[in-house]
Coordinates of C-alpha atoms in Angstrom, one line a residue:
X980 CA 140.7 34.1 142.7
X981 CA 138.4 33.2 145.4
X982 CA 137.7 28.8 145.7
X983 CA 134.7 28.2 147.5
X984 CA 133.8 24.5 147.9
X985 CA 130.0 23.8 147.6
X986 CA 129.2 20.9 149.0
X987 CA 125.7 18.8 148.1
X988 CA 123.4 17.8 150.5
X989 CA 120.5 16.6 148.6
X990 CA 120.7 13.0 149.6
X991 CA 120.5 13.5 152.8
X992 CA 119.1 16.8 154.2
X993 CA 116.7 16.9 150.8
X994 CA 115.2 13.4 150.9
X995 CA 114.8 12.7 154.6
X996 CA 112.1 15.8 154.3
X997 CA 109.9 14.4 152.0
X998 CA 107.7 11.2 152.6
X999 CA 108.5 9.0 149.5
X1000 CA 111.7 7.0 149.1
X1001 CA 113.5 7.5 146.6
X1002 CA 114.9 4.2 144.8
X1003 CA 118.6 3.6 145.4
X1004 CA 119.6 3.5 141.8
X1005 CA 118.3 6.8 141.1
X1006 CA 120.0 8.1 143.7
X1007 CA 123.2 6.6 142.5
X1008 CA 122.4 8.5 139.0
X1009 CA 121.7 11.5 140.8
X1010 CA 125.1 11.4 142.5
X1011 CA 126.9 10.0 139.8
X1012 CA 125.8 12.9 138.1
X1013 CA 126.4 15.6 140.2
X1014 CA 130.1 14.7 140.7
X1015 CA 130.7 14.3 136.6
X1016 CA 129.4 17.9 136.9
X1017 CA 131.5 18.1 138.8
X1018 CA 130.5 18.9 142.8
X1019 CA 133.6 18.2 145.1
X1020 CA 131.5 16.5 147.8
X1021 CA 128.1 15.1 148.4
X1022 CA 126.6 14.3 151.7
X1023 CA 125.0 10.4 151.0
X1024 CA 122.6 10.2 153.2
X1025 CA 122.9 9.6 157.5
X1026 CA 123.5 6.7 159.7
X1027 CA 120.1 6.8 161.4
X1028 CA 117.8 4.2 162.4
X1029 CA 115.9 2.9 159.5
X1030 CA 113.0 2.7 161.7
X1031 CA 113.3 6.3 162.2
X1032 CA 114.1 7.2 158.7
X1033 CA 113.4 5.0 156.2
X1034 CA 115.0 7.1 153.2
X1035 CA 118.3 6.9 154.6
X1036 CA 118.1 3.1 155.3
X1037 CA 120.7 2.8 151.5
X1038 CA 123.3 5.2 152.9
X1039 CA 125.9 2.4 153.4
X1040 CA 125.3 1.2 149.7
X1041 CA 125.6 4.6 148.8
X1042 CA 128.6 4.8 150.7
X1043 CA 130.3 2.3 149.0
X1044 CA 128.9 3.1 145.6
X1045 CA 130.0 6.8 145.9
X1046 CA 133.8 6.4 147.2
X1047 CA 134.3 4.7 143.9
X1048 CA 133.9 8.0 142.3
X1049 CA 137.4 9.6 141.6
X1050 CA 137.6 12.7 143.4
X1051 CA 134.6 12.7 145.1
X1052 CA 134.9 14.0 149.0
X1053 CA 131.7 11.2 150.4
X1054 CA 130.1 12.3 153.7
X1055 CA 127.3 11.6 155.9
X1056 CA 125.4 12.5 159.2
X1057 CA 125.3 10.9 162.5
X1058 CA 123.4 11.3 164.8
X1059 CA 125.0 9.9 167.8
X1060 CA 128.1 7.2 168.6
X1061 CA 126.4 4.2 167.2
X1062 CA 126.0 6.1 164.1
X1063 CA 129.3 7.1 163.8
X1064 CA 130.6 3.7 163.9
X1065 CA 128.2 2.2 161.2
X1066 CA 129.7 5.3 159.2
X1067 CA 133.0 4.6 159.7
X1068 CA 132.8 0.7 159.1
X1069 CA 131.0 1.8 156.0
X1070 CA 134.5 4.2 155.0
X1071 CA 133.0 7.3 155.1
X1072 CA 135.1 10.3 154.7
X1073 CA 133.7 12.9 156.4
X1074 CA 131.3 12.9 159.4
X1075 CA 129.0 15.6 160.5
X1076 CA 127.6 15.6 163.9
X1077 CA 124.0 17.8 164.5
X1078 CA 124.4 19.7 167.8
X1079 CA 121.5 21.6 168.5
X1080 CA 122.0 25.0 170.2
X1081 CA 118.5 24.8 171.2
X1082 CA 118.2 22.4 173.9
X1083 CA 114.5 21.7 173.4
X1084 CA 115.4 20.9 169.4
X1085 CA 118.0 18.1 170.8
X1086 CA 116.1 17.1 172.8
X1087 CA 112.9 16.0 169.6
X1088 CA 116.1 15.7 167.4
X1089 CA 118.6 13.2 168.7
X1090 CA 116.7 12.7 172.2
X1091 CA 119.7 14.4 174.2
X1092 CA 120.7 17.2 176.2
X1093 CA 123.6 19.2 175.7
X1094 CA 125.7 17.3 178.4
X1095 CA 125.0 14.2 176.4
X1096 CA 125.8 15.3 173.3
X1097 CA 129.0 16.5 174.1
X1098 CA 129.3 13.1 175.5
X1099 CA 128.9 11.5 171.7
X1100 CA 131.1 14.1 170.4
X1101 CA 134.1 12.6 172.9
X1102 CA 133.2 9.1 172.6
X1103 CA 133.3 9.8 168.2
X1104 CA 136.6 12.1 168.6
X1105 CA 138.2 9.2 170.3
X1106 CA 136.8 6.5 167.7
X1107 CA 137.9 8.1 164.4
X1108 CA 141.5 8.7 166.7
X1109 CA 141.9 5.4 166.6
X1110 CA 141.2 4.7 163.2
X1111 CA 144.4 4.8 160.6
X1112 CA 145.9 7.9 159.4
X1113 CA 144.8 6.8 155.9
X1114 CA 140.8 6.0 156.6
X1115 CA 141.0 8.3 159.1
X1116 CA 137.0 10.2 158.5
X1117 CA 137.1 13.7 159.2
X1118 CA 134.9 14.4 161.7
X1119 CA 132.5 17.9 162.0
X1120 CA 130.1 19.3 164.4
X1121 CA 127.3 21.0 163.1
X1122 CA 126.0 23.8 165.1
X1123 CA 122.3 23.5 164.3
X1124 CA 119.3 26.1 165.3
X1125 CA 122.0 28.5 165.5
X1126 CA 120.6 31.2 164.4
X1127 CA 117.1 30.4 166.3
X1128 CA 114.5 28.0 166.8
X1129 CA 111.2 27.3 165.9
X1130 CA 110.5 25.8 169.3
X1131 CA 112.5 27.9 171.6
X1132 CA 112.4 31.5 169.6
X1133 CA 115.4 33.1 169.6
X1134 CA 119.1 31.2 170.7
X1135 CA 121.8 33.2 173.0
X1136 CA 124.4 33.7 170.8
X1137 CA 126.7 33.6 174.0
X1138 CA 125.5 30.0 174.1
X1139 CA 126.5 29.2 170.4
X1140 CA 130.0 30.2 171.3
X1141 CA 130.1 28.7 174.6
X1142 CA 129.3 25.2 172.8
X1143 CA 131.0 25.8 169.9
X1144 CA 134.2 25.7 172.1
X1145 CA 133.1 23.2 174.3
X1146 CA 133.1 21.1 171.0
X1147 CA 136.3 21.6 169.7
X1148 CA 137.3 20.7 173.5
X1149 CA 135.7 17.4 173.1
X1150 CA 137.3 16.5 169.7
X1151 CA 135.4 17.8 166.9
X1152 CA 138.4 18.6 164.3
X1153 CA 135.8 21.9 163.2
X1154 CA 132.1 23.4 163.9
X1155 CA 130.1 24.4 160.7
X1156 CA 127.2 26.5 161.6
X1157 CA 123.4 25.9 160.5
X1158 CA 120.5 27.6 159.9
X1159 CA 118.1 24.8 160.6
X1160 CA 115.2 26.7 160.6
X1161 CA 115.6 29.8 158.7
X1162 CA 115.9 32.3 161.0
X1163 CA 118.8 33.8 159.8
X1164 CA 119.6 37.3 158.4
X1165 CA 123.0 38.7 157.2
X1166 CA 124.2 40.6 159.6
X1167 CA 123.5 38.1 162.2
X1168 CA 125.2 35.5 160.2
X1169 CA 128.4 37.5 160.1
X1170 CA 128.2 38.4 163.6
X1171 CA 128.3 35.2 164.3
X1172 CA 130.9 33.8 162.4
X1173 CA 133.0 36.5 163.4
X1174 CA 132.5 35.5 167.2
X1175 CA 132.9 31.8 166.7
X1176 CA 136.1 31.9 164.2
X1177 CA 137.4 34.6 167.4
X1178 CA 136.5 31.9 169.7
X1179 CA 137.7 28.9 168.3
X1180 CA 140.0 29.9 165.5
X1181 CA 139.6 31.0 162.3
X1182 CA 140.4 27.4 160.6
X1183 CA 138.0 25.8 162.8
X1184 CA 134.9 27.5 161.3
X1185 CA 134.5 26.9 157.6
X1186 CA 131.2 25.8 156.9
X1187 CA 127.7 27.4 156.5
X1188 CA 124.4 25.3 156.7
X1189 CA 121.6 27.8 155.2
X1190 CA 118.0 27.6 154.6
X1191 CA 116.3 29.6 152.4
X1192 CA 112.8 29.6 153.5
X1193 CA 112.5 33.1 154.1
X1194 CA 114.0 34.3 151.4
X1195 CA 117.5 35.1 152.7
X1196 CA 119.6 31.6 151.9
X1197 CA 122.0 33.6 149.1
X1198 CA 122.3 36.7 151.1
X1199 CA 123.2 34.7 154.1
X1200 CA 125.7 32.7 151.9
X1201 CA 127.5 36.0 150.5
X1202 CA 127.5 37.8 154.3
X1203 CA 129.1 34.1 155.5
X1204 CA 131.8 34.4 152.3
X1205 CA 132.8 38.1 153.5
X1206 CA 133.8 36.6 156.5
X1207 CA 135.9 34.2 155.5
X1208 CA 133.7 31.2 154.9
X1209 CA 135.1 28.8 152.2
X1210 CA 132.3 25.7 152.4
X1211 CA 128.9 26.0 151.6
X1212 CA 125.9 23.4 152.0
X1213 CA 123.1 23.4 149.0
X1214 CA 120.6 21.0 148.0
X1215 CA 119.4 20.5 144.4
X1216 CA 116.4 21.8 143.9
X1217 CA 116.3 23.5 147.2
X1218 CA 115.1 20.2 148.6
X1219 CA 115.3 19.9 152.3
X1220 CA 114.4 20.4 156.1
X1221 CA 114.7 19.4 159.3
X1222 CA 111.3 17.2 160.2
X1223 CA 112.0 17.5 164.1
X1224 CA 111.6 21.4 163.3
X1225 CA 108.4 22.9 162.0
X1226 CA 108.0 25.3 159.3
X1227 CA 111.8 24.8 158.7
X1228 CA 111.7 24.4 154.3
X1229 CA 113.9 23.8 151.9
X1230 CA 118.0 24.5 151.6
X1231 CA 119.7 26.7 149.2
X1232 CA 119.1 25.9 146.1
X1233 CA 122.4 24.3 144.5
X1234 CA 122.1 25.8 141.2
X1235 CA 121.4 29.0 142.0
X1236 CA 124.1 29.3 144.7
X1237 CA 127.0 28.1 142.1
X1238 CA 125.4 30.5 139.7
X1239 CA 125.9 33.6 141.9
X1240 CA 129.5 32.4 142.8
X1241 CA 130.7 32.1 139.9
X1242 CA 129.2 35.4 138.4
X1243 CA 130.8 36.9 141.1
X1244 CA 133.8 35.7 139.7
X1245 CA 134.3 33.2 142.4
X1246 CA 135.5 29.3 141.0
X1247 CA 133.6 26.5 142.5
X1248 CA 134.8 23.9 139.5
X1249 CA 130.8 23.2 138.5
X1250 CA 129.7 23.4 135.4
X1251 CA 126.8 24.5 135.5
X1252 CA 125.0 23.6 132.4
X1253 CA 125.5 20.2 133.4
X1254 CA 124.2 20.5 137.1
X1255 CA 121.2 21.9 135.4
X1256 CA 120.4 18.6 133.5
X1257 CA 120.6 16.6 136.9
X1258 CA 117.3 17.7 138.1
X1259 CA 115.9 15.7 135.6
X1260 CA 116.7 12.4 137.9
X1261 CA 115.0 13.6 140.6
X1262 CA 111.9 14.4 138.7
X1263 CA 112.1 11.2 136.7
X1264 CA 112.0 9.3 140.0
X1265 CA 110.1 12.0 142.0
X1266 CA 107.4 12.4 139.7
X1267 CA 105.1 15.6 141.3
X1268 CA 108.0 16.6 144.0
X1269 CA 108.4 20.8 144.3
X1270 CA 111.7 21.7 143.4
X1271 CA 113.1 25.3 143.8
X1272 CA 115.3 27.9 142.1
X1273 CA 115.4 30.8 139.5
X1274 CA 118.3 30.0 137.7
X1275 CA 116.9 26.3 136.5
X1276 CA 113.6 28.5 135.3
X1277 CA 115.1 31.5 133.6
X1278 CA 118.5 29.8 132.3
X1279 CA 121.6 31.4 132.1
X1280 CA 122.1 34.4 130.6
X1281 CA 123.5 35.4 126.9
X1282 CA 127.4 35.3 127.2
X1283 CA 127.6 33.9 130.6
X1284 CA 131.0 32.0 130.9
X1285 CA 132.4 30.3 133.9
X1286 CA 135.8 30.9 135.7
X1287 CA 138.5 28.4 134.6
X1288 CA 141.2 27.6 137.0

């Protein structure tokens, strides 16, 4: 029986798109929530400048609230070396670096070339090295506008692999790869994954990062899965997007992602009936906010049961 861990990205990758801020005790409910529901890991928020991004400017308190959840797997985004050490002061568990493939997007995104961010990725590597064994964060690169760009147009896929390599050189303990824009189609997605896990080893490459705005965030997700994928990123709601990349909309949608899974006979450990009732937090304190999916509107079908460990 095939495990595949989902891991929620709502707080973060969902609320940084939208304008509004939601309030920090609803977004304690919401995660609260999700995890009774049982999701393995949520991504809190980032460690960015408040300045920059108000939304996130809770994701310490979130930190701290959410690592007192039993079982719960707490990470977060940073974006460069002083982020990554408010992260780790704050005990975050895992760590997920944004490395753009497209050297105009890192540029607008974390205002660095490639040569720099390889830089961070050495200067982090070496920082959660020196932490203890038992706080020890694990620490992730995210390959992002891998698939393609909406400001460059297509990315060299010898590129991807080049850096890809080049950050497991510098220290990242894996590379997840992201389709920050959604440019993505299956057979590219398992192109790539092939070339990368060839590249950099099979246990180095675990995670996929999908968007669904056009149309293709599940079929991406099940092309990633026949080649060995075991993570994969979803928002609730299908909330999400990059704001330093135009046009780029929402995630996969959580509950529909978990719902094809596990008809598939895949176990994810969700229950889904109760994931559905979280939306209801983000409404309540989102009043107006578009959220996404089928599976929310059409409910789950007569005699659908979920697989049991």
């Amino acid at each position: 029986m095939t495990r595949i861990h989902i891991s929620e990205v709502g707080p973060r990758d969902g609320l940084q798109s939208i304008s509004r801020v939601m309030p920090l005790e609803a977004k304690k409910a919401w995660i609260a929530a999700e995890a009774a529901a049982g999701v393995p890991e949520i991504e809190v928020g980032s460690f960015v400048p408040p300045s920059l991004l108000p939304q996130m400017a809770d994701t310490a308190e979130l930190v701290a609230f959410a690592k007192g959840i039993e079982g719960l797997a707490v990470a977060v985004l940073v974006p460069n070396f002083k982020g990554a050490e408010r992260a780790v002061a704050a005990g975050s568990q895992k760590m997920s670096l944004p490395f753009s493939m497209s050297e105009t997007h890192s540029l607008k995104n974390v205002r660095k070339d490639h040569v720099a961010v390889l830089g961070e990725i050495r200067a982090i590597a070496e920082l959660v090295a020196a932490q203890p064994p038992s706080t020890r964060p694990h620490f992730e690169v995210g390959l992002a506008t891998a698939f393609g760009c909406t400001i460059e147009g297509p990315v060299d896929e010898d590129n991807v692999v080049r850096l890809a390599a080049a950050a497991i050189e510098a220290g990242a303990a894996e590379v997840g790869l992201s389709d920050t824009t959604g440019y993505a189609n299956p057979a590219q997605v398992k192109r790539l994954v092939r070339r990368v896990k060839a590249e950099v080893g099979a246990d180095r490459l675990n995670t996929l990062h999908l968007h669904n705005t056009r149309g293709l965030g599940l079929a991406n997700a099940l092309a990633g899965l026949e080649e060995g994928i075991t993570t994969l990123d979803a928002s609730l709601g299908g909330l999400g997007g990059c704001p330093f990349a135009p046009g780029a909309s929402g995630n996969i949608v959580t509950e529909d992602l978990i719902f094809m899974l596990e008809a598939m006979g895949c176990q994810t450990g969700v229950d889904l009936e109760k994931l559905l009732k979280v939306r209801g937090i983000i409404t309540d304190a989102l009043p107006g906010e578009p959220l996404y999916g089928f599976t929310p509107d059409a409910g789950l079908p007569l005699g659908f049961a979920q697989v049991t460990a």
